[in-house]
XYZ file of C-alpha atoms in Angstrom:
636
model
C 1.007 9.339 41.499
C -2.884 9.042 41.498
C -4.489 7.786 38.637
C -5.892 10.702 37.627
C -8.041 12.029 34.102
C -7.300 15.460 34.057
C -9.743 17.587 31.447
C -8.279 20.376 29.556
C -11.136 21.853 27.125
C -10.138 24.269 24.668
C -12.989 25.793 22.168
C -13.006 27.691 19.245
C -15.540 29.773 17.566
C -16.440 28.799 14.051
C -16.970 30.773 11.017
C -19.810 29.808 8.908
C -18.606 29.852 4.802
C -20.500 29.900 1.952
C -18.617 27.788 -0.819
C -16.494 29.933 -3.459
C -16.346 29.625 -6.996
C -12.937 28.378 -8.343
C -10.443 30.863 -9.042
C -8.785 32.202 -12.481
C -5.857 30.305 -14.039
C -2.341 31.024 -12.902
C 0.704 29.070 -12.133
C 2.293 30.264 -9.098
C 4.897 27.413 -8.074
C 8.498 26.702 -8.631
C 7.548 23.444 -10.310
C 7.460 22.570 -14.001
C 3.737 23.448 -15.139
C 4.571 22.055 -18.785
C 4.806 18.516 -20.025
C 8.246 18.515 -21.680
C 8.031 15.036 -23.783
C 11.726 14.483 -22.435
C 11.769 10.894 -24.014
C 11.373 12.159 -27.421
C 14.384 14.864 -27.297
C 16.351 12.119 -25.308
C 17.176 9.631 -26.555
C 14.495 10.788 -29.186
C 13.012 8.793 -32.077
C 15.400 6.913 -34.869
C 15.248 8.124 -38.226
C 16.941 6.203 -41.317
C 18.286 9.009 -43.147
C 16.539 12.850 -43.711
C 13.552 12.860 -44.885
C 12.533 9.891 -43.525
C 9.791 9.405 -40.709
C 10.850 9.809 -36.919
C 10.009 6.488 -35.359
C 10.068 5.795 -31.587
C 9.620 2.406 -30.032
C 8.294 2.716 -26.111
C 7.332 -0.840 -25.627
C 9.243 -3.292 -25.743
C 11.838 -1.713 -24.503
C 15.137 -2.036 -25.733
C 16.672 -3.797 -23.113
C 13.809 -5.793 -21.943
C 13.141 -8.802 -20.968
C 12.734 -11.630 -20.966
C 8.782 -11.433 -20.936
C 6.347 -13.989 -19.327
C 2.684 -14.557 -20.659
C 0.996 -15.245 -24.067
C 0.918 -11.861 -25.485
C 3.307 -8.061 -25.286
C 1.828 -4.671 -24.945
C 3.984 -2.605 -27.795
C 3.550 1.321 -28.309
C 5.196 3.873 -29.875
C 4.839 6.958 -31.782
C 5.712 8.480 -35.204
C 6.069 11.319 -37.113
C 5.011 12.773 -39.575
C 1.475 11.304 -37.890
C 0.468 10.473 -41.124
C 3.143 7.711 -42.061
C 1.615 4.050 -42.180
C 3.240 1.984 -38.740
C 3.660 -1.938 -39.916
C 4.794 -4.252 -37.189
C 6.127 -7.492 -39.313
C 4.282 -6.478 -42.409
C 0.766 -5.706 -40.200
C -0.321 -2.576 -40.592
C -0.765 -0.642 -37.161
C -3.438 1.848 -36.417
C -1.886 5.082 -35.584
C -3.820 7.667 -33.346
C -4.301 11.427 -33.362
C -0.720 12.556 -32.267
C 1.138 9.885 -33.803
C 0.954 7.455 -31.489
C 0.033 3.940 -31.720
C -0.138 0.847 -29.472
C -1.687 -2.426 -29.082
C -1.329 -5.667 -27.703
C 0.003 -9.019 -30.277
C 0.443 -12.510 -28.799
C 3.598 -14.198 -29.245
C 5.000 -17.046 -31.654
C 5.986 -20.592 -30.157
C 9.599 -19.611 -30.326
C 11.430 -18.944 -27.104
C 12.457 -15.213 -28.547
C 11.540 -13.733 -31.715
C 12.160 -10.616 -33.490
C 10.221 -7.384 -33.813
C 10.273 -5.234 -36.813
C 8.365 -1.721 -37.043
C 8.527 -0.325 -39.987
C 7.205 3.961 -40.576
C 6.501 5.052 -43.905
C 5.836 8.484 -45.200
C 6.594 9.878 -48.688
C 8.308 7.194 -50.343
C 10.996 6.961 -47.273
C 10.774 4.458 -44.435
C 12.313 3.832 -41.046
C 12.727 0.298 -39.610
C 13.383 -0.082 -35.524
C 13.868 -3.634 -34.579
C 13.583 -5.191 -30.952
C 14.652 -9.022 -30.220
C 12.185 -10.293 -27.371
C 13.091 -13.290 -24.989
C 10.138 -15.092 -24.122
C 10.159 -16.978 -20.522
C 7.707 -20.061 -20.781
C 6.013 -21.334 -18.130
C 8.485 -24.260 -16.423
C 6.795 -27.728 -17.217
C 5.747 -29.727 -14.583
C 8.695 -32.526 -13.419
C 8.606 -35.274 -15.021
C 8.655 -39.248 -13.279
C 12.145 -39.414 -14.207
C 14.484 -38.153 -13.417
C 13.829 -37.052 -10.042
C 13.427 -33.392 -9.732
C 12.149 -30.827 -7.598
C 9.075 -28.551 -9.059
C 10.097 -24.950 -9.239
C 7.982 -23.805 -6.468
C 9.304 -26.505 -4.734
C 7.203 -26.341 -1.350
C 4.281 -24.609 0.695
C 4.159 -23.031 2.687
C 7.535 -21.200 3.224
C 8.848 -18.725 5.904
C 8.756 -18.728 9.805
C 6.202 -20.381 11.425
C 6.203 -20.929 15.218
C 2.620 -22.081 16.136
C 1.160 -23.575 19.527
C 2.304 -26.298 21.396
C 1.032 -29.842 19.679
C -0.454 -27.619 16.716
C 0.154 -29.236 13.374
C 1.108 -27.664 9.836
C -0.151 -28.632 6.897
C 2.945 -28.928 4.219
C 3.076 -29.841 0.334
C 5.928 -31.074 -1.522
C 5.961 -30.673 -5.192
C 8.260 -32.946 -7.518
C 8.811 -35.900 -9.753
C 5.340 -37.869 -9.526
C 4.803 -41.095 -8.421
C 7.863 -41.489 -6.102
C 8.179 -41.554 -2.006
C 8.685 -38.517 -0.624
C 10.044 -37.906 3.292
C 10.940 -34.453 5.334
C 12.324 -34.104 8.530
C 12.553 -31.486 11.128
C 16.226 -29.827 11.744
C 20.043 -31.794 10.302
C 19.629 -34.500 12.474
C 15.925 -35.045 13.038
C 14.144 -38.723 11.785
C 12.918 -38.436 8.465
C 8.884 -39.188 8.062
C 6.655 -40.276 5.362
C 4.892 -38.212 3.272
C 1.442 -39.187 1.506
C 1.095 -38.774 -2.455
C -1.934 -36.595 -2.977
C -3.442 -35.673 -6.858
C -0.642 -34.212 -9.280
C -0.691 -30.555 -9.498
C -0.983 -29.461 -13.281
C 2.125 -27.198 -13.108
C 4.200 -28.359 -10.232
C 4.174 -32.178 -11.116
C 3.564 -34.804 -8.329
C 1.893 -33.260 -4.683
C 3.228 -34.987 -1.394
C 1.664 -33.944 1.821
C 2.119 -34.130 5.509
C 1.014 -32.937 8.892
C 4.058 -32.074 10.831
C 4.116 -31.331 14.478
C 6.959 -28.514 14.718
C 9.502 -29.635 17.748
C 9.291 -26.853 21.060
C 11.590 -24.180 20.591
C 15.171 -24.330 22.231
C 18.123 -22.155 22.496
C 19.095 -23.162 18.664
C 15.861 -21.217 17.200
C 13.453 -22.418 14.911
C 14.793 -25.734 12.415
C 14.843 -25.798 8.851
C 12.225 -28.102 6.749
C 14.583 -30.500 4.994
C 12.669 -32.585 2.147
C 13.685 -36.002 0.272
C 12.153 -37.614 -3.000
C 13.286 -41.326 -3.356
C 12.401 -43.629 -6.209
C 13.397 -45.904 -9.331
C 13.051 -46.199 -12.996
C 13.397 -48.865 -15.194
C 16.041 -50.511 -13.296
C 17.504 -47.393 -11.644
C 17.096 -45.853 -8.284
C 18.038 -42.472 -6.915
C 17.345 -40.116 -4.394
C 17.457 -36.288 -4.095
C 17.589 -34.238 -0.862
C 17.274 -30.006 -0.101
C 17.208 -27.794 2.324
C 13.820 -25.945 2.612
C 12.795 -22.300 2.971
C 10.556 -23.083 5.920
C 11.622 -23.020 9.288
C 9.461 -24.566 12.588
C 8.905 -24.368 16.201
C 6.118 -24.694 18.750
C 5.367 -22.402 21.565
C 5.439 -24.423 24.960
C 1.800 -23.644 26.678
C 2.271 -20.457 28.965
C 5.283 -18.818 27.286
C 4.842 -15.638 25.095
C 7.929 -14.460 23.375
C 9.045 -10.588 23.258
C 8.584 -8.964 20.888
C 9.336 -4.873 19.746
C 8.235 -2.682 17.292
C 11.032 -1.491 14.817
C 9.475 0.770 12.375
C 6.623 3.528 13.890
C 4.958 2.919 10.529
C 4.337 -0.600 11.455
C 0.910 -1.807 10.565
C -1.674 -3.672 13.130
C -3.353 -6.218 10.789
C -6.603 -7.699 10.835
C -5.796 -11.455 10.331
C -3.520 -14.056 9.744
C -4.677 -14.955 6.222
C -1.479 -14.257 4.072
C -3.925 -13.133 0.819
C -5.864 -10.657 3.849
C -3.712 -6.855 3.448
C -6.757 -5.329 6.080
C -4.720 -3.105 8.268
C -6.166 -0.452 11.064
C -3.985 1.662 13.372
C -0.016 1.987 13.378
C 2.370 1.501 15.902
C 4.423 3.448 17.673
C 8.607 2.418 16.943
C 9.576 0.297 20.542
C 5.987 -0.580 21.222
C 6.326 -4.106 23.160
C 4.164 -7.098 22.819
C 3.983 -10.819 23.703
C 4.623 -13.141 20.429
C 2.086 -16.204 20.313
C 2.459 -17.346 16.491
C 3.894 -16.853 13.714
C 2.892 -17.582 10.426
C 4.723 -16.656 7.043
C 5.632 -13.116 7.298
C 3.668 -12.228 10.263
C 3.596 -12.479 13.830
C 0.561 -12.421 16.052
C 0.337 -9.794 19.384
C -2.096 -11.640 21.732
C -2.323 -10.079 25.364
C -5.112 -12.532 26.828
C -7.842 -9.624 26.146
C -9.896 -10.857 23.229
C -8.027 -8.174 21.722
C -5.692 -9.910 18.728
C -4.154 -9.015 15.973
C -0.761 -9.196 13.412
C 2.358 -7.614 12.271
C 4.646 -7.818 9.596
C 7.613 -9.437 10.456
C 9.509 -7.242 8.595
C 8.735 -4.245 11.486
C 9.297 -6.312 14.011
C 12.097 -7.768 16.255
C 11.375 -10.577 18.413
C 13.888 -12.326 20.966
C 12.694 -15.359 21.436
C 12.892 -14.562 25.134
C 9.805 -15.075 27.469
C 7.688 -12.149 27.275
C 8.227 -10.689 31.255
C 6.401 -6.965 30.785
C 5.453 -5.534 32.962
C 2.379 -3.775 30.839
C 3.141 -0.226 30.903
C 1.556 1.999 33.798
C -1.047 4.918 32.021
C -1.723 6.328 35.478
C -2.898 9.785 34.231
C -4.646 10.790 31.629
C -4.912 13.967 30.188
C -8.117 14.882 28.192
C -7.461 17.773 25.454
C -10.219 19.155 23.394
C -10.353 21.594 20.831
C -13.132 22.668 18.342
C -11.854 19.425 15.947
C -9.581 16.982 17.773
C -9.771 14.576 21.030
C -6.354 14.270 22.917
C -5.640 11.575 25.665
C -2.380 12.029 26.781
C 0.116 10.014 29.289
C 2.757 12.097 29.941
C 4.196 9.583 32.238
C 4.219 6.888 29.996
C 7.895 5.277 29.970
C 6.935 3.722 27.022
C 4.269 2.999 23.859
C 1.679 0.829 24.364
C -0.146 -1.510 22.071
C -3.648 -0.263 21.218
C -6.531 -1.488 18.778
C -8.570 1.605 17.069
C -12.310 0.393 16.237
C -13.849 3.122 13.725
C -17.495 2.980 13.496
C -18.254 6.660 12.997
C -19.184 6.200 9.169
C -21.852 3.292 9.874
C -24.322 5.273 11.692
C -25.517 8.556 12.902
C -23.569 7.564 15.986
C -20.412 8.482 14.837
C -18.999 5.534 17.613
C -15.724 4.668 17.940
C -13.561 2.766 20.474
C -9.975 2.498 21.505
C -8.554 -0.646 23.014
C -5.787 -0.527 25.039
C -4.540 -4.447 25.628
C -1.145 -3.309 26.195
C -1.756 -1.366 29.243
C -1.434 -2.416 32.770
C -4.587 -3.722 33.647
C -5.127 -1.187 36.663
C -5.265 1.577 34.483
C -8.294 4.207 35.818
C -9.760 7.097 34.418
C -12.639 9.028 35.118
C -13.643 11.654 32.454
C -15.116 14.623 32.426
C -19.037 14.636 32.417
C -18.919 17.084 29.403
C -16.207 17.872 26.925
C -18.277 21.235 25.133
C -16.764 22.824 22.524
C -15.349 20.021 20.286
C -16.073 16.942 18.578
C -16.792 14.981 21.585
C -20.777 14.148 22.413
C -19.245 11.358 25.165
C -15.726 10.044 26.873
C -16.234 6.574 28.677
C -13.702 4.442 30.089
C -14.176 1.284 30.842
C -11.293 -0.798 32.604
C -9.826 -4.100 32.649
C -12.309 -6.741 33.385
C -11.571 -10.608 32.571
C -10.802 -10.882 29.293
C -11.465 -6.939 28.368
C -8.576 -4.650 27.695
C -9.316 -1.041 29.506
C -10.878 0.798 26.676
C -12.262 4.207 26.186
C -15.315 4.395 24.364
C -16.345 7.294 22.083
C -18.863 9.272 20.713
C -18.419 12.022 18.377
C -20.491 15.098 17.076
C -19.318 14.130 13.639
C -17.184 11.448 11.697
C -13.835 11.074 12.373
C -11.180 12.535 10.042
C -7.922 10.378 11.496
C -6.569 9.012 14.322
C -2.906 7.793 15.866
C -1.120 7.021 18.758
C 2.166 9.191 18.939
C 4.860 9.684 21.254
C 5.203 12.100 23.177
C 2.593 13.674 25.420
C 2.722 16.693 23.476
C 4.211 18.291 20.158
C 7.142 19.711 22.160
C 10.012 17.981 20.984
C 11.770 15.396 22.902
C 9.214 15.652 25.896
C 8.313 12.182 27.272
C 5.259 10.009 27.391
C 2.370 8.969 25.070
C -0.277 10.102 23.520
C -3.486 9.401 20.871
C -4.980 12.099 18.767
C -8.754 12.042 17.298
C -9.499 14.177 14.763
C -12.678 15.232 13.044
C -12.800 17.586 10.211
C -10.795 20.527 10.760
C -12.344 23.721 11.750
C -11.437 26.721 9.193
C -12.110 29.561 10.983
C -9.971 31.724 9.085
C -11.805 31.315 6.041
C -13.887 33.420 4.184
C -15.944 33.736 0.934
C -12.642 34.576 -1.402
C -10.595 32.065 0.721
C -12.506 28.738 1.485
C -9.832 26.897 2.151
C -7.519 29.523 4.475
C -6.286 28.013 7.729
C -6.495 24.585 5.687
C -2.983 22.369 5.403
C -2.945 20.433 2.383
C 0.355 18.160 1.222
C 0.672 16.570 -2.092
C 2.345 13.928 -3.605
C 3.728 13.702 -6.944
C 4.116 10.096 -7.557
C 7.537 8.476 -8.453
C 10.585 10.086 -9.839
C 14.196 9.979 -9.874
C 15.043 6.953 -11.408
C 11.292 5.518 -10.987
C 9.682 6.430 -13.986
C 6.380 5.412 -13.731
C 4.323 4.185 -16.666
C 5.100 5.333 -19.790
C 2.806 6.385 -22.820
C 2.875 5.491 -26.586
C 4.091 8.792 -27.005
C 6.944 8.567 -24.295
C 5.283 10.743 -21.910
C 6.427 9.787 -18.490
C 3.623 9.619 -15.706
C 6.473 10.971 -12.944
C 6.520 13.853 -15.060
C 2.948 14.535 -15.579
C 2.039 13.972 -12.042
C 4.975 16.663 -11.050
C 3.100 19.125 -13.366
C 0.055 18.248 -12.259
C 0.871 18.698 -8.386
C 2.086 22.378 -9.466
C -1.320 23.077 -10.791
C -3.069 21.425 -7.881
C -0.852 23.522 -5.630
C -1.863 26.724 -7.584
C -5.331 26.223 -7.122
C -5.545 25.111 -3.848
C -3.421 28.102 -2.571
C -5.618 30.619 -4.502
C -8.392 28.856 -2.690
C -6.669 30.440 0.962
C -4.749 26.643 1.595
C -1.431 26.279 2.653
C 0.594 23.635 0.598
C 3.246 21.256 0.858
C 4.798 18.962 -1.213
C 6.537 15.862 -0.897
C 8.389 16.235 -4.027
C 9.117 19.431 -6.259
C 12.034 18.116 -8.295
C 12.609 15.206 -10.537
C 14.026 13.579 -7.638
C 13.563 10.045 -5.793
C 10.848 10.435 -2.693
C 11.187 6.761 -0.821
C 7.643 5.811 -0.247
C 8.241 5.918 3.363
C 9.523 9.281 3.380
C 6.950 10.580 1.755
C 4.745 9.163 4.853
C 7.036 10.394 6.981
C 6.804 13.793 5.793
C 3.372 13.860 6.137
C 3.913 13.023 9.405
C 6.644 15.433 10.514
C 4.149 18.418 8.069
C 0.786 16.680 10.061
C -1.900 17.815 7.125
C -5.507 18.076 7.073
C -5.281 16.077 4.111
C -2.650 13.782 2.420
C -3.165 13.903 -2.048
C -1.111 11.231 -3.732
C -0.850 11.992 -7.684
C -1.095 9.377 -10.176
C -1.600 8.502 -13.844
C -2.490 4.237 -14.359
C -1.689 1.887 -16.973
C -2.213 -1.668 -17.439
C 0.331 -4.146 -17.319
C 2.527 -5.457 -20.444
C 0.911 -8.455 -21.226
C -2.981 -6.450 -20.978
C -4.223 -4.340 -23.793
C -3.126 -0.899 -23.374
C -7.321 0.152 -24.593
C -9.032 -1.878 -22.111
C -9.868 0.966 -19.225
C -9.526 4.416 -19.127
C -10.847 7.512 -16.601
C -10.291 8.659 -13.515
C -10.214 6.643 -10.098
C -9.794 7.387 -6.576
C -8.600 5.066 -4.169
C -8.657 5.127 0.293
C -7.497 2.746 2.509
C -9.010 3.450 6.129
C -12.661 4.118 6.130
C -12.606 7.582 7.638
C -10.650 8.603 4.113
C -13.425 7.419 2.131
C -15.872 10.298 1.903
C -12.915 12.331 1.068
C -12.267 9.791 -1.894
C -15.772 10.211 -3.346
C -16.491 13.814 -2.871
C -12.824 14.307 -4.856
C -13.446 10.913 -7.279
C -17.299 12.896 -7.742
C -15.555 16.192 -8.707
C -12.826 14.902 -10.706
C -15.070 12.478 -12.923
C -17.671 15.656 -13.857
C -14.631 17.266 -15.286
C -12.669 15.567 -17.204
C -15.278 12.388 -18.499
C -18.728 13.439 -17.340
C -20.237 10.671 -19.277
C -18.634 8.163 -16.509
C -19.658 7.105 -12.851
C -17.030 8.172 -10.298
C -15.160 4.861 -9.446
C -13.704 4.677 -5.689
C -12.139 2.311 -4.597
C -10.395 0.712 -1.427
C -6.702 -0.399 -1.948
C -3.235 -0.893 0.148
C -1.030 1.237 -1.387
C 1.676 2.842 1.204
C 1.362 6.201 1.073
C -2.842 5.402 1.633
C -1.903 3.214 4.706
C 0.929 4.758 6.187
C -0.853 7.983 6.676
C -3.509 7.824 9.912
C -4.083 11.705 11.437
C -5.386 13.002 7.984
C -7.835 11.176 5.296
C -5.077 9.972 2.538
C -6.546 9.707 -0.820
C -4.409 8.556 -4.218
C -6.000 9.863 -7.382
C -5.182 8.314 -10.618
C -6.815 10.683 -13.355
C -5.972 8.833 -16.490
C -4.366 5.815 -18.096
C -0.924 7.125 -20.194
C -1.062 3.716 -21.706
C -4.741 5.099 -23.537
C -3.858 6.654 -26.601
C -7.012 8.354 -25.898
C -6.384 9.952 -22.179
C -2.322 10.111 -23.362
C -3.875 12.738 -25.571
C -5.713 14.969 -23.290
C -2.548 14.354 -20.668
C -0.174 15.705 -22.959
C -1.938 18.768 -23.609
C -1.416 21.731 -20.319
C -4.805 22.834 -20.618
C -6.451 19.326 -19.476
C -3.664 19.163 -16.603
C -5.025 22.349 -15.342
C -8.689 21.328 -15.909
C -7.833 18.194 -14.065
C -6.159 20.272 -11.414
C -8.884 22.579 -10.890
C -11.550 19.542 -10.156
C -9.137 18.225 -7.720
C -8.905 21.341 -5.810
C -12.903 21.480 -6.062
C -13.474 18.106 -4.809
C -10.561 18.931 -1.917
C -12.446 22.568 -0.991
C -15.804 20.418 -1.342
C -14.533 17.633 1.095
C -13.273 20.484 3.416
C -16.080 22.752 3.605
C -19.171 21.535 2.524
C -21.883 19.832 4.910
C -21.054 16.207 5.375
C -23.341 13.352 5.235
């Protein structure tokens, strides 16, 4: 077949709409709209006899334990709210609602018991929790020989270029000789003492050249500490958690994508979570390293990048392609999305996504195609009119340079993906990626901003995942499941249609919750969340509102909703936005994804507007502003 680029434009006509004021209160799902406090009918507070106060212990827990760090977060909550709280004879402040929390550092003891004590008209209940406290391991000593705790770095797979060395530390006994060697039977080698670490003892490092890979796979790091002491000698030996091999010069291994959420990262750095673009499940690549937990897709192009290992399946077999044949591409347009389509595609193809429509008036971007056959052509159309398209240029294979297609839009992009399929018909063959910019709402109208608009939301945790949990026992999977019912109400009064991921007090994997918005495909993906600190932080050190993106086309989404949410609910506050890799706010590409967390439960302060329905709704309603802002008024 010809290598063809065959234009298909499609416009619309657009309605212009004049933003709407928010609607009245009403409550219009089948989801719980009322906080129902379940922890304090079930199991409930503990009460020493009638009469006396209702005390309820939240943190620690029970069954906890055992805790690491200097200090415990405890909360609770008691009733009547006027009873005095003492926690071993200290006298607790108790907040508005009868709640009270705080943080208290522990004793030297490796456990200890806690004793609160309620007190209200001459009666008293006492709940008691026994705490385990895990110390920090101390560093091995000179004698006996012993392995540190963290016993080596680094750990994991690494398969690296021929004659490439790898730095590796050994942490034990100090002042001893320690040795490694590659494999059961390879020659064990010196290793050179180095400065004691101050919590893994004695450091012992070496430059080791990882043997070329065979038909037995990658060989196990085996490490051994030799030495004497007044009189005495011994030696200890283990198997390591690090297994090595070097690529001969000229091979590339095959690898496959396993998971069509897989994420293309930007580096090898292990502390660097930077990902842009997903992968298409069977996507093929050649392997050239791997480091830790990630392998590295290098094609020859200048075009590099990294996967997780744990999406990945690689066969240690040369690499033989052939790079998959896009002979014709397809150009769709319609008023808000960009379409290239390969319905002859036999299979996906790796591809880098380069968005640069937020740093300039150019609205740029650029999509690298290093998996391709490099004799890919295309010639596009001279004018795509009608959409979001100002210019289509392809640019093929030339030395090191993938074929590419570089693009120029009428306004910034709103997501992006490469999908199977060449079309939404199911089961048809080929390939294709989708470029979105804001959606079009033609339907709309004065009353009914948001009609034609596709909004899903997603009720953070539940089942068995509770979330965090206030002084009071409110549970944050239960306040974000009210919360979503009031977002839903508001947005559908507002003319959008609404999905959820969850509408039950049911477990939602995380990756089903992305794949639902994948299988729904939204104009816009709300995660809802309520934020705490951790155990050992003081539950008063942050409160308010923040909004978090991932990808930079979901940022302006962030802040217009983070800007709306703010005014409402703590107006004496700067919106915070921030940039974070949580899953559902990575794993979702075609449609900004934006996770809101409105308060902190652990704040006896924002516990007490989040218990009350009145500031779930107000909450609510800013959402739903900030989402019909983001969706309909003039961008930037």
């Amino acid at each position: 077949m010809p290598r063809l680029c065959i234009p298909l434009v499609l416009t619309l006509v657009v309605a212009l709409i004049a933003p709407a004021p928010l609607p009245a209160q009403s409550a219009g799902s089948d989801m719980p709209t009322e906080i129902t406090e379940r922890l304090w009918r079930d199991p409930g507070p503990e009460q020493d006899g009638p009469g006396a106060p209702r005390l309820m212990v939240v943190y620690p827990a029970a069954a906890g334990g055992p805790y690491d760090g200097e200090a415990m977060r405890y909360a609770g909550r008691v009733d009547p709210e006027d009873a005095t709280v003492t926690l071993n004879g200290d006298e607790l402040q108790v907040y508005p609602g009868g709640v009270f929390t705080g943080l208290r550092r522990f004793g030297d003891a490796e456990s200890e018991t806690w004793t609160f004590r309620a007190a209200a008209g001459g009666k008293t209940t006492t709940v008691s929790r026994s705490l385990r406290i895990r110390r920090p391991a101390p560093p091995p000593a000179h004698w006996p020989l012993q392995f540190a705790s963290w016993p080596h770095s680094p750990s994991g797979l690494f398969v690296l270029p021929e004659g490439e060395e790898l730095e590796i530390k050994l942490f034990a006994s100090p002042g001893h000789s320690a040795e490694y060697r590659i494999g059961e039977a390879g020659a064990w080698r010196a290793m050179t003492p180095a400065e004691p670490h101050p919590r893994l003892g004695g450091v012992y490092t070496a430059s080791l050249t990882p043997p070329l890979l065979d038909d037995a796979g990658p060989r196990t790091v085996h490490f051994r500490l030799s030495g004497s002491h007044e009189g005495r000698s011994d030696r200890i030996e283990r198997a390591s958690a690090l297994r090595v091999a070097a690529r001969p010069d000229g091979v590339r291994y095959a690898g496959r994508v396993t998971n069509y959420l897989a994420n293309y990262l930007k580096h090898s750095d292990p502390e660097n979570w930077d990902r842009y673009g997903q992968l298409v499940k069977g996507t093929p690549f050649p392997v050239t390293e791997v480091r830790g937990d990630r392998c590295k897709a290098d094609f020859g192009r200048g075009e590099t990048g990294w996967l997780e290992l744990e999406h990945v399946k690689i066969d240690w077999e040369p690499f033989a392609g052939p790079a998959p044949r896009l002979d014709e591409t397809r150009v769709v347009v319609t008023s808000d999305s960009l379409t290239l389509a390969w319905p002859d595609a036999a299979q996906p193809v790796l591809y880098v996504f380069d968005d640069r429509s937020h740093a300039g008036p150019e609205h740029e971007v650029r999509l690298s195609l290093p998996g391709a056959d490099e004799s890919m052509r295309c010639d596009p159309p001279d004018s795509l009119p009608g959409g979001p398209v100002d210019s289509l240029q392809f640019r093929p294979a030339e030395g090191a340079a993938a074929p590419a297609f570089l693009i120029s839009l009428t306004r910034p992009l709103w997501g992006y993906s490469m999908l199977a399929g060449a079309s939404d018909e199911a089961d048809q063959p080929g390939l294709r990626f989708v470029l979105r910019t804001r959606p079009r709402l033609p339907a709309a109208t004065a009353a009914k901003p948001l009609a034609g608009a596709r909004i899903m939301l997603d009720a953070g945790h539940g089942g068995d995942d509770l979330g965090a949990i206030g002084p009071s026992g409110l549970v944050e999977a239960d306040l974000n499941l009210v919360q979503a019912a009031w977002v839903q109400t508001y947005l559908e009064e507002l003319g959008a249609e609404v999905e959820q991921t969850r509408r039950s007090h049911a477990t939602v994997d995380l990756d089903e919750r992305a794949l639902a918005a994948h299988r729904w495909d939204p104009d816009l993906f709300v995660s809802l969340h309520h934020n705490s600190v951790g155990f050992t932080s003081d539950p008063l050190a942050d409160s308010g509102p923040i909004v978090f993106y991932h990808y930079d086309h979901a940022r302006p989404v962030a802040e217009t909703v983070g800007e709306a949410l703010t005014s409402a609910i703590a107006p004496d506050r700067s919106p915070r936005v921030n940039s974070a890799v949580f899953r559902v706010a990575r794993n979702v590409l075609l449609a900004p994804s934006i996770l809101i967390e409105t308060g902190y439960v652990c704040n006896p302060h924002d516990e007490a507007a989040l218990r009350r329905t009145e500031s779930i709704k107000q909450s609510a309603r800013a959402i739903a502003e900030g989402i019909r802002a983001a969706l309909t008024e003039p961008a930037d």
